[in-house]
XYZ file of C-alpha atoms in Angstrom:
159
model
C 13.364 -16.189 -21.059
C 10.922 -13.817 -19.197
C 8.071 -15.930 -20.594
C 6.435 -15.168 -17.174
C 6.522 -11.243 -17.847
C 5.084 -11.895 -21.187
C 2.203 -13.401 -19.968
C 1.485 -10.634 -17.667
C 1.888 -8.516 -20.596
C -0.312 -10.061 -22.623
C -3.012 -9.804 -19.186
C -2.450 -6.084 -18.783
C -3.067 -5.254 -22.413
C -6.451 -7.066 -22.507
C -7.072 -4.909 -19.488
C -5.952 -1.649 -21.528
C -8.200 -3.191 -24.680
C -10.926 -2.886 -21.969
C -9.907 0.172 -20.695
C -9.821 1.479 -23.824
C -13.172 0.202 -25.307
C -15.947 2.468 -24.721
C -13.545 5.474 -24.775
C -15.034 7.655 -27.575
C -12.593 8.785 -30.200
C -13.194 12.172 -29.681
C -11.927 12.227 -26.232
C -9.022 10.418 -26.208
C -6.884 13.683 -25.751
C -9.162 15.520 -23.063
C -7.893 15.412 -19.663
C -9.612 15.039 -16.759
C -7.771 17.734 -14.902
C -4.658 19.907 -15.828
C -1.560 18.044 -16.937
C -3.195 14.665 -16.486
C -1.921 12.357 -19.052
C -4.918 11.735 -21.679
C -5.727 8.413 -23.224
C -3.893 9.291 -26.190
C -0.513 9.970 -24.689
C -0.501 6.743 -22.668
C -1.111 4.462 -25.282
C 0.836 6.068 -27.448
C 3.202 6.263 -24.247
C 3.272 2.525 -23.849
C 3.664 1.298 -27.871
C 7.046 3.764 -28.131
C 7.964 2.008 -24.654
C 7.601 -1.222 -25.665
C 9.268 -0.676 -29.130
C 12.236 1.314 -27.334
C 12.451 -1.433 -25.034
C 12.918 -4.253 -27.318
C 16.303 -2.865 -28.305
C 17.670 -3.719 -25.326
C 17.036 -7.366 -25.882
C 18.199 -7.240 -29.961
C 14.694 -6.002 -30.868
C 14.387 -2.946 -33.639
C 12.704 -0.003 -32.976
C 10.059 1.515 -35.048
C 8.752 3.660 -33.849
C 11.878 6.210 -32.807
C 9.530 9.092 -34.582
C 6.802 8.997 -31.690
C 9.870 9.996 -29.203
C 8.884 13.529 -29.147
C 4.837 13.038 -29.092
C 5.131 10.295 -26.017
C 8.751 9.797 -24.631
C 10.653 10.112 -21.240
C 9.162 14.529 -20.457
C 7.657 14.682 -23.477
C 4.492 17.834 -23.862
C 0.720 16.912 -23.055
C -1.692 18.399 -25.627
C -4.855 18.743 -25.890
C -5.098 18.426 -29.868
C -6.323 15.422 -31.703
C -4.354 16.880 -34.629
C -0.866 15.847 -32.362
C -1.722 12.257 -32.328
C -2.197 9.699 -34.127
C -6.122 8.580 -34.128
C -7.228 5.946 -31.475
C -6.885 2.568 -33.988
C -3.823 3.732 -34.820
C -2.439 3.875 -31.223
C -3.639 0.511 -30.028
C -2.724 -0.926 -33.344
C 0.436 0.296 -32.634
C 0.878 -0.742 -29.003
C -0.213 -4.238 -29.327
C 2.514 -4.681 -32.767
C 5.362 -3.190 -30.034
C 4.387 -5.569 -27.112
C 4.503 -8.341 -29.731
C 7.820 -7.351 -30.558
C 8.875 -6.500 -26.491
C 7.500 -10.490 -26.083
C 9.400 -12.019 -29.559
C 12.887 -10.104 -28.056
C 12.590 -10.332 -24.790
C 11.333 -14.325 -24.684
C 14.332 -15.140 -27.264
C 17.125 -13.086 -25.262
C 20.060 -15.227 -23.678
C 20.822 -15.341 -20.218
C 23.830 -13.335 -21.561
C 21.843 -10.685 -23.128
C 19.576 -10.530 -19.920
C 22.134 -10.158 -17.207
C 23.905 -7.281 -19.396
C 23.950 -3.910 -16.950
C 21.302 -1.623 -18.101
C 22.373 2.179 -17.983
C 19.795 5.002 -17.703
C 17.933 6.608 -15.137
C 16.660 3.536 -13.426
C 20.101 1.400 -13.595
C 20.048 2.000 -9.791
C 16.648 0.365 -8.719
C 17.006 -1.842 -12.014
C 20.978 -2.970 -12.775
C 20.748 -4.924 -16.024
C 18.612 -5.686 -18.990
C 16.545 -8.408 -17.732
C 15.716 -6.679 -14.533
C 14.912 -3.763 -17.100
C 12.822 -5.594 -18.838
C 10.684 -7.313 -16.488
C 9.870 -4.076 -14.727
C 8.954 -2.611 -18.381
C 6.380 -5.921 -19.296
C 4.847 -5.326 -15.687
C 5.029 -2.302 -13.542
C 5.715 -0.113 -16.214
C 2.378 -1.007 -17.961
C 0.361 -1.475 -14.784
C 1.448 1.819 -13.985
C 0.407 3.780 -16.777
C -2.999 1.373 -17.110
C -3.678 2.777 -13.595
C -3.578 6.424 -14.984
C -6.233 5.017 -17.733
C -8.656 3.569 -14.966
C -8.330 6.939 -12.743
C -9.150 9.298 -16.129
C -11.956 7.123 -17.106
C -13.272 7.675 -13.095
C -12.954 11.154 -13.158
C -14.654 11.107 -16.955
C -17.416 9.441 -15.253
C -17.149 5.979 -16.746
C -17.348 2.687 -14.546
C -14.489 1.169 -13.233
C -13.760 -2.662 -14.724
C -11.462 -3.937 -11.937
């Protein structure tokens, strides 16, 4: 199931590989204003989303240890010494989305329709619902904050 979301996963992560591309190491955790999320937190962001998400569909997390760098609140900082280096955090996001896509294309309709508690149980009332907003809006989202930083860095846009 959710085979559709995975495709639109896969999309919006070519879009982030683009995104990401011409993004020089060395910046990935400036900020193109005060308390702007830097290119470092949201990919790092979206792998310990992904791999947190996956649970919910009998995935295992692996990446639990990233919670305080790029969780739910979590600090911005301005250090490259805080994150991991800019291979590492794509490598890493593209392995979580690949295990988001293996759990959440092999969950049951059981599995899926499961109430999902949390902050967002209201808008989004079980697992599948849950899910589908994490392999789409959640990564759009988040992408968008990528395209805006790399406007106000002065880079082109690519969409």
């Amino acid at each position: 199931m959710l085979e559709r979301e995975a495709g639109v996963l896969r999309f919006m992560q070519g879009y982030g590989d683009n995104l990401l591309a011409d993004i020089e190491p060395e910046t990935m955790c400036t900020s193109a204003s005060p308390d702007v999320n830097h290119p470092a937190w949201i990919v790092g962001h979206l792998a310990l989303a992904a791999d947190a998400h996956s649970v919910d569909a009998g995935g295992v997390a692996q990446l639990g240890d990233w919670n305080d760098r790029f969780g739910f609140g979590s600090g911005l900082t301005h250090d490259p010494a805080d994150y991991p280096g800019k291979s590492e955090l794509i490598d890493a996001w593209h392995a979580a989305n690949e295990r988001l896509i293996a759990a959440a294309t092999s969950a049951d309709a059981e599995t899926l329709s499961k109430p999902k508690r949390g902050r967002l149980a209201a808008s989004l009332p079980t697992v599948g619902d849950f899910l589908a907003f994490s392999m789409t809006g959640h990564t759009s989202l988040h992408l968008g904050q990528l395209s805006a930083w790399r406007r106000a860095m002065g880079k082109p846009k690519l969409f």
